[in-house]
Coordinates of C-alpha atoms and ligand atoms in Angstrom, one line a residue:
X799 CA 0.0 0.0 0.0
X800 CA 1.2 3.5 -0.9
X801 CA 0.0 6.1 1.6
X802 CA 0.5 9.9 2.0
X803 CA -0.8 12.5 4.4
X804 CA -0.9 16.3 3.9
X805 CA -2.4 19.5 5.3
X806 CA -3.6 22.6 3.4
X807 CA -4.7 26.0 4.6
X808 CA -7.9 28.1 4.3
X809 CA -7.5 31.3 2.3
X810 CA -9.5 34.4 2.6
X811 CA -10.0 36.5 -0.5
X812 CA -9.1 40.2 -0.3
X813 CA -10.1 40.8 -3.9
X814 CA -12.8 38.4 -4.6
X815 CA -13.3 35.8 -7.3
X816 CA -17.0 35.9 -8.4
X817 CA -18.1 34.7 -11.8
X818 CA -16.9 32.0 -14.2
X819 CA -16.3 32.2 -17.9
X820 CA -16.1 28.4 -18.1
X821 CA -18.2 26.4 -15.7
X822 CA -16.7 23.1 -16.5
X823 CA -13.0 24.0 -16.2
X824 CA -13.7 26.6 -13.5
X825 CA -12.2 29.6 -15.3
X826 CA -12.9 33.0 -13.7
X827 CA -13.9 36.3 -15.2
X828 CA -11.4 38.2 -13.1
X829 CA -8.1 37.8 -11.2
X830 CA -8.4 37.5 -7.4
X831 CA -6.0 37.8 -4.5
X832 CA -6.1 36.2 -1.1
X833 CA -4.3 35.8 2.2
X834 CA -3.5 32.2 3.4
X835 CA -4.4 31.6 7.0
X836 CA -2.2 29.6 9.4
X837 CA -2.9 25.8 9.4
X838 CA -2.4 25.8 13.2
X839 CA -5.9 27.2 13.7
X840 CA -7.7 26.0 10.5
X841 CA -6.7 23.4 8.0
X842 CA -7.8 20.4 6.0
X843 CA -5.9 17.2 6.6
X844 CA -6.0 14.4 4.0
X845 CA -4.6 10.9 3.8
X846 CA -4.8 9.1 0.5
X847 CA -3.8 5.4 0.0
X848 CA -3.5 3.2 -3.1
X849 CA -3.6 -0.6 -2.9
X850 CA -4.1 -3.6 -5.2
X851 CA -6.5 -4.8 -2.5
X852 CA -9.0 -1.9 -2.6
X853 CA -12.1 -3.0 -4.5
X854 CA -13.3 0.6 -5.3
X855 CA -12.4 4.2 -4.7
X856 CA -13.8 5.3 -1.3
X857 CA -13.8 8.6 0.5
X858 CA -14.5 9.7 4.1
X859 CA -15.1 13.4 4.6
X860 CA -15.2 14.5 8.3
X861 CA -15.9 10.9 9.3
X862 CA -18.8 10.5 6.8
X863 CA -18.6 7.8 4.2
X864 CA -19.2 9.8 1.0
X865 CA -19.3 8.9 -2.7
X866 CA -16.1 9.2 -4.6
X867 CA -17.0 8.1 -8.1
X868 CA -20.2 10.2 -8.2
X869 CA -18.4 13.4 -7.4
X870 CA -17.4 15.0 -10.8
X871 CA -15.1 17.6 -9.2
X872 CA -13.2 15.0 -7.2
X873 CA -12.9 12.7 -10.2
X874 CA -11.6 15.5 -12.4
X875 CA -8.9 16.3 -9.9
X876 CA -7.9 12.6 -9.7
X877 CA -7.9 12.2 -13.5
X878 CA -5.7 15.3 -13.9
X879 CA -3.1 14.0 -11.3
X880 CA -3.2 10.6 -13.0
X881 CA -2.6 12.3 -16.4
X882 CA 0.6 14.0 -15.0
X883 CA 1.7 10.7 -13.4
X884 CA 1.3 8.8 -16.7
X885 CA 3.2 11.5 -18.5
X886 CA 6.2 10.9 -16.2
X887 CA 6.4 7.3 -17.5
X888 CA 7.9 6.0 -14.1
X889 CA 4.6 5.2 -12.3
X890 CA 5.0 4.3 -8.6
X891 CA 2.1 1.8 -8.9
X892 CA -0.3 0.7 -11.6
X893 CA -2.8 3.4 -12.5
X894 CA -5.8 1.1 -12.1
X895 CA -5.2 0.6 -8.3
X896 CA -8.1 2.0 -6.4
X897 CA -7.8 4.7 -3.7
X898 CA -9.0 5.3 -0.2
X899 CA -9.1 8.9 0.9
X900 CA -9.9 10.3 4.4
X901 CA -10.2 14.1 4.9
X902 CA -10.9 16.1 8.0
X903 CA -11.0 19.8 8.9
X904 CA -9.6 20.9 12.2
X905 CA -12.2 23.6 12.5
X906 CA -16.0 23.4 12.7
X907 CA -17.4 22.9 9.2
X908 CA -20.7 24.2 10.3
X909 CA -19.2 27.7 10.5
X910 CA -19.1 27.7 6.7
X911 CA -15.6 29.0 6.5
X912 CA -13.9 28.3 3.2
X913 CA -13.7 24.6 3.9
X914 CA -14.0 23.6 0.2
X915 CA -10.9 25.7 -0.7
X916 CA -8.8 23.9 2.0
X917 CA -10.4 20.6 1.2
X918 CA -9.7 20.5 -2.6
X919 CA -6.2 22.0 -2.2
X920 CA -5.4 19.3 0.3
X921 CA -6.9 16.5 -1.9
X922 CA -4.9 17.6 -4.9
X923 CA -1.7 18.1 -3.0
X924 CA -2.0 14.7 -1.3
X925 CA -2.8 12.9 -4.6
X926 CA 0.2 14.6 -6.1
X927 CA 2.4 13.3 -3.3
X928 CA 0.9 9.8 -3.6
X929 CA 1.5 9.6 -7.4
X930 CA 4.8 11.3 -7.1
X931 CA 4.1 14.3 -9.2
X932 CA 5.5 17.7 -8.3
X933 CA 4.3 20.2 -10.8
X934 CA 3.5 23.8 -11.4
X935 CA 0.2 22.7 -12.8
X936 CA -1.1 21.7 -9.4
X937 CA -2.9 25.0 -8.8
X938 CA -4.7 24.5 -12.1
X939 CA -5.9 21.1 -11.0
X940 CA -7.0 22.3 -7.5
X941 CA -8.9 25.1 -9.4
X942 CA -11.0 22.4 -11.0
X943 CA -12.1 21.1 -7.6
X944 CA -13.2 24.6 -6.4
X945 CA -11.9 27.8 -7.9
X946 CA -10.7 29.4 -4.7
X947 CA -8.8 26.1 -3.8
X948 CA -6.0 27.0 -6.2
X949 CA -4.9 29.9 -3.9
X950 CA -4.7 27.5 -0.9
X951 CA -1.6 25.6 -2.2
X952 CA 0.7 28.6 -1.4
X953 CA 1.3 30.5 1.8
X954 CA 1.3 34.3 2.4
X955 CA -0.4 36.4 -0.2
X956 CA -1.5 34.7 -3.4
X957 CA -2.9 35.9 -6.7
X958 CA -5.0 33.8 -9.0
X959 CA -4.4 34.9 -12.6
X960 CA -7.6 34.4 -14.6
X961 CA -5.7 33.6 -17.7
X962 CA -7.0 33.9 -21.2
X963 CA -6.6 30.5 -22.8
X964 CA -9.7 28.4 -23.5
X965 CA -8.1 25.3 -22.0
X966 CA -7.3 27.0 -18.7
X967 CA -3.6 26.2 -18.7
X968 CA -2.8 29.8 -17.8
X969 CA -5.4 30.1 -15.1
X970 CA -3.0 29.6 -12.2
X971 CA -2.3 30.8 -8.7
X972 CA 1.1 32.5 -8.1
X973 CA 2.6 33.7 -4.8
X974 CA 2.8 37.5 -4.3
X975 CA 4.6 37.6 -1.0
X976 CA 5.4 34.8 1.6
X977 CA 4.0 34.6 5.1
X978 CA 7.4 35.9 6.4
X979 CA 6.9 39.2 4.5
X980 CA 4.1 40.4 6.9
X981 CA 4.2 38.0 9.8
X982 CA 2.3 40.3 12.2
X983 CA -0.8 40.3 9.9
X984 CA -3.4 38.7 12.2
X985 CA -7.1 37.8 11.6
X986 CA -10.1 37.6 13.8
X987 CA -12.9 35.6 12.4
X988 CA -16.2 36.5 14.0
X989 CA -18.5 33.6 13.6
X990 CA -22.0 34.9 13.6
X991 CA -25.0 32.9 14.9
X992 CA -26.8 31.9 11.7
X993 CA -28.3 28.6 10.9
X994 CA -29.9 29.5 7.6
X995 CA -28.7 27.8 4.5
X996 CA -27.4 30.3 1.9
X997 CA -27.1 30.0 -1.9
X998 CA -23.8 28.2 -2.6
X999 CA -21.0 30.2 -4.2
X1000 CA -21.2 28.1 -7.3
X1001 CA -24.9 28.9 -7.8
X1002 CA -24.7 32.5 -6.6
X1003 CA -22.0 33.5 -9.1
X1004 CA -23.7 31.7 -12.0
X1005 CA -26.9 33.6 -11.3
X1006 CA -24.9 36.9 -10.9
X1007 CA -23.4 36.4 -14.3
X1008 CA -26.8 35.7 -15.9
X1009 CA -28.6 38.6 -14.2
X1010 CA -26.4 41.3 -12.7
X1011 CA -25.6 44.4 -14.8
X1012 CA -22.8 45.4 -12.5
X1013 CA -20.7 42.3 -12.5
X1014 CA -19.1 42.9 -16.0
X1015 CA -18.1 46.4 -15.0
X1016 CA -16.5 45.1 -11.8
X1017 CA -14.5 42.4 -13.7
X1018 CA -13.4 44.8 -16.4
X1019 CA -12.7 48.1 -14.7
X1020 CA -12.5 47.7 -10.9
X1021 CA -10.7 44.4 -10.2
X1022 CA -7.6 45.0 -12.4
X1023 CA -7.0 48.4 -10.7
X1024 CA -7.5 46.8 -7.2
X1025 CA -5.2 43.9 -7.9
X1026 CA -2.4 46.3 -8.8
X1027 CA -3.1 48.6 -5.8
X1028 CA -3.4 45.8 -3.2
X1029 CA -0.2 44.1 -4.5
X1030 CA 1.7 47.3 -3.9
X1031 CA 0.0 47.8 -0.5
X1032 CA 1.2 44.3 0.4
X1033 CA 4.7 44.8 -0.9
X1034 CA 5.0 48.1 1.0
X1035 CA 3.2 46.8 4.2
X1036 CA 0.8 49.7 3.8
X1037 CA -2.0 48.5 6.1
X1038 CA -4.2 51.5 5.5
X1039 CA -4.4 51.0 1.7
X1040 CA -4.6 47.2 2.2
X1041 CA -7.6 47.7 4.6
X1042 CA -9.4 50.1 2.4
X1043 CA -9.1 48.0 -0.7
X1044 CA -10.2 44.9 1.1
X1045 CA -13.3 46.5 2.6
X1046 CA -14.3 48.2 -0.6
X1047 CA -14.0 44.9 -2.5
X1048 CA -16.0 43.0 0.0
X1049 CA -18.7 45.7 -0.2
X1050 CA -18.7 45.6 -4.0
X1051 CA -18.9 41.8 -4.1
X1052 CA -22.0 42.0 -1.8
X1053 CA -23.5 44.8 -3.9
X1054 CA -23.2 42.4 -6.9
X1055 CA -24.8 39.7 -4.9
X1056 CA -27.7 42.0 -4.3
X1057 CA -27.8 43.1 -7.9
X1058 CA -28.4 39.4 -8.8
X1059 CA -32.0 38.5 -9.5
X1060 CA -33.4 37.0 -7.3
X1061 CA -30.8 38.6 -5.0
X1062 CA -28.2 36.6 -3.0
X1063 CA -28.3 38.0 0.6
X1064 CA -25.2 36.6 2.3
X1065 CA -24.7 39.3 5.0
X1066 CA -27.2 39.6 7.8
X1067 CA -28.0 42.3 10.4
X1068 CA -25.1 41.1 12.6
X1069 CA -22.7 41.3 9.6
X1070 CA -23.8 44.9 9.0
X1071 CA -23.4 45.8 12.7
X1072 CA -19.8 44.5 12.4
X1073 CA -19.2 46.8 9.4
X1074 CA -20.5 49.7 11.3
X1075 CA -18.4 48.8 14.3
X1076 CA -15.2 48.6 12.2
X1077 CA -15.8 52.0 10.6
X1078 CA -16.5 53.6 14.0
X1079 CA -13.5 52.0 15.6
X1080 CA -11.2 53.3 12.9
X1081 CA -12.8 56.7 13.1
X1082 CA -12.3 56.9 16.9
X1083 CA -8.7 55.9 16.5
X1084 CA -8.2 58.4 13.7
X1085 CA -6.5 55.7 11.5
X1086 CA -7.4 52.5 9.9
X1087 CA -6.4 49.7 12.2
X1088 CA -9.0 47.1 11.3
X1089 CA -10.5 45.9 8.0
X1090 CA -13.4 43.5 7.3
X1091 CA -14.2 41.1 4.5
X1092 CA -17.2 38.8 4.1
X1093 CA -17.4 35.8 1.8
X1094 CA -20.7 34.1 0.8
X1095 CA -22.0 34.1 4.3
X1096 CA -22.6 36.3 7.4
X1097 CA -19.2 35.6 9.2
X1098 CA -16.8 38.4 9.3
X1099 CA -13.1 38.1 8.7
X1100 CA -11.2 41.0 10.3
X1101 CA -7.6 41.9 9.4
X1102 CA -5.7 43.5 12.3
X1103 CA -2.0 43.9 13.0
X1104 CA -0.8 41.9 15.9
X1105 CA -0.1 44.9 18.1
X1106 CA -3.7 46.1 17.8
X1107 CA -5.5 42.7 18.4
X1108 CA -6.2 43.1 22.1
X1109 CA -7.6 46.6 21.7
X1110 CA -9.9 45.5 18.9
X1111 CA -11.0 42.5 21.0
X1112 CA -11.8 44.7 23.9
X1113 CA -13.9 47.0 21.7
X1114 CA -15.7 43.9 20.2
X1115 CA -16.5 42.8 23.7
X1116 CA -18.1 46.2 24.4
X1117 CA -20.0 46.4 21.2
X1118 CA -20.9 42.7 21.0
X1119 CA -21.3 41.6 24.6
X1120 CA -21.3 37.8 25.2
X1121 CA -22.1 35.7 28.2
X1122 CA -19.6 33.2 26.9
X1123 CA -16.7 35.7 26.8
X1124 CA -14.9 34.1 29.7
X1125 CA -15.4 30.6 28.4
X1126 CA -12.2 29.1 26.8
X1127 CA -14.2 28.0 23.8
X1128 CA -15.3 31.6 23.0
X1129 CA -11.9 32.8 21.8
X1130 CA -10.3 30.0 19.9
X1131 CA -6.8 30.0 18.3
X1132 CA -3.9 32.2 19.3
X1133 CA -4.3 33.2 23.0
X1134 CA -4.5 36.9 23.7
X1135 CA -5.1 38.9 26.9
X1136 CA -7.7 41.6 26.6
X1137 CA -10.0 43.5 28.8
X1138 CA -13.6 42.4 28.8
X1139 CA -15.1 44.9 31.1
X1140 CA -13.3 48.3 30.6
X1141 CA -15.7 50.7 29.1
X1142 CA -13.3 53.4 28.3
X1143 CA -10.6 51.6 26.3
X1144 CA -9.9 54.6 24.2
X1145 CA -9.1 57.3 26.8
X1146 CA -12.8 57.5 27.8
X1147 CA -13.8 58.7 24.4
X1148 CA -15.1 55.5 22.9
X1149 CA -18.8 55.4 22.2
X1150 CA -19.7 52.1 20.7
X1151 CA -23.2 50.9 20.0
X1152 CA -23.9 48.1 22.4
X1153 CA -25.6 45.4 20.4
X1154 CA -27.9 42.7 21.7
X1155 CA -26.1 40.1 23.8
X1156 CA -24.7 36.9 22.3
X1157 CA -24.8 37.8 18.6
X1158 CA -21.4 36.1 18.0
X1159 CA -21.1 32.4 18.3
X1160 CA -17.3 32.5 18.8
X1161 CA -14.1 34.1 17.6
X1162 CA -11.1 32.5 15.9
X1163 CA -7.8 34.4 16.3
X1164 CA -5.3 33.4 13.6
X1165 CA -2.7 34.9 11.3
X1166 CA -1.1 34.7 7.9
X1167 CA 0.3 31.2 7.3
X1168 CA 2.1 28.8 5.0
X1169 CA 0.9 26.7 2.1
X1170 CA 0.1 23.0 1.7
X1171 CA 2.6 20.6 3.4
X1172 CA 3.4 16.9 3.4
X1173 CA 3.2 15.2 6.9
X1174 CA 5.0 12.1 8.3
X1175 CA 3.5 8.6 8.3
X1176 CA 2.6 8.9 12.0
X1177 CA 0.0 11.6 11.0
X1178 CA -2.0 9.2 8.8
X1179 CA -5.8 9.3 9.1
X1180 CA -5.9 5.8 7.5
X1181 CA -4.8 2.6 9.1
X1182 CA -1.9 1.3 6.9
X1183 CA -2.9 -2.3 7.6
X1184 CA -6.5 -2.4 6.6
X1185 CA -6.8 1.0 4.7
X1186 CA -9.8 2.1 6.7
X1187 CA -10.1 5.4 8.6
X1188 CA -8.4 5.6 12.0
X1189 CA -10.6 6.0 15.0
X1190 CA -10.5 9.6 16.2
Ligands
DP6_938 C1 -16.9 34.5 -2.2 O1 -14.3 28.7 -4.9 O2 -16.2 28.3 -3.4 O3 -15.2 32.9 -1.4 O4 -15.3 27.6 -7.9 O5 -17.8 27.3 -7.7 O6 -16.3 26.1 -6.1 P1 -16.5 27.4 -6.9 O7 -16.6 28.6 -5.9 P2 -15.7 28.9 -4.6 O8 -16.0 30.5 -4.6 C2 -15.4 31.3 -3.6 C3 -16.1 32.7 -3.7 C4 -15.7 33.6 -2.5 C5 -14.6 34.6 -3.0 C6 -13.2 34.0 -3.1 O9 -12.8 33.1 -2.4 O10 -12.4 34.6 -4.0

């Protein structure tokens, strides 16, 4: 039996991907740019094994036995990796050997936090290790699992070039700056209480392309400028420009979601209260120290430099009081000391709206991180003797 285990990170888009020019190959209508989050707090972990004894391809996703051969995106990723393996002509094992794949996220999937990006990046990276293919094409293959997954193979700040070729071979992710370039770039993910099922990204962007008048303008005129501007903000560690571009792009993405017919409403009242909070906080401080971005859901991702994290958390606690604030489960991830009671954190001048209690489910404190990585045999999620998932 051949067996490999890898981890891959979550990435959070600063300039959003929204809209495909090719549904099948997952080719976007605009470039996008993201920051990779540390795998310590959030990652997908996958073990893939190949054996002559496996009767069929099988997959277990977060401990659920799911179909492998009925999932076209998974099959496409596998086929593409096998194509690269065959092209190498020194196959590690016969191409018709069946696979067992186990994948788990180390963060609650219910939170709806970019789990497909980490999941597909991890699947593709693990299959590449299993078949022994190291190739620049890997991001193009991960893209065919889920568009945003191509950006999760690299760490730091990553750009996905839309490309122009019809076959998608130039639609690749490329690193912009490594994690070490801006290591004090931290993130607070505010997980909002919300059980409602939203329109998936795949469906939402398809409908946007069919019905929104604004989306073409964004792709043609706004995104190219923003990509250039945020790239230089990152290179210069210019937090203020970085923050403004990130917030504007999040707002524009949600404006397009609302311009879709019927509209896609991803943000809720709590999300809007967070937006208001961020702008007020920056205004009170007289400089931009915190930025928000929202994907296709109500949870907020706040960018804050490390030195400002505790002050932002104290203000969040005042504006979004929570009975669970003293509970260890409320603030997950990187530990941080912050005041939960002080009402005058900003020299007595702060006047925050106090929202209703318990609007946030919990907060994850994380930071910029590295890309996909191979792990040792001892980390396997599959039992190497029977090829079945290890008990947790
Ligand atoms: C709002 O990559 O999940 O997170 O390619 O259809 O699988 P598919 O969509 P997906 O879309 C992500 C959209 C986004 C913005 C982004 O990550 O750039």
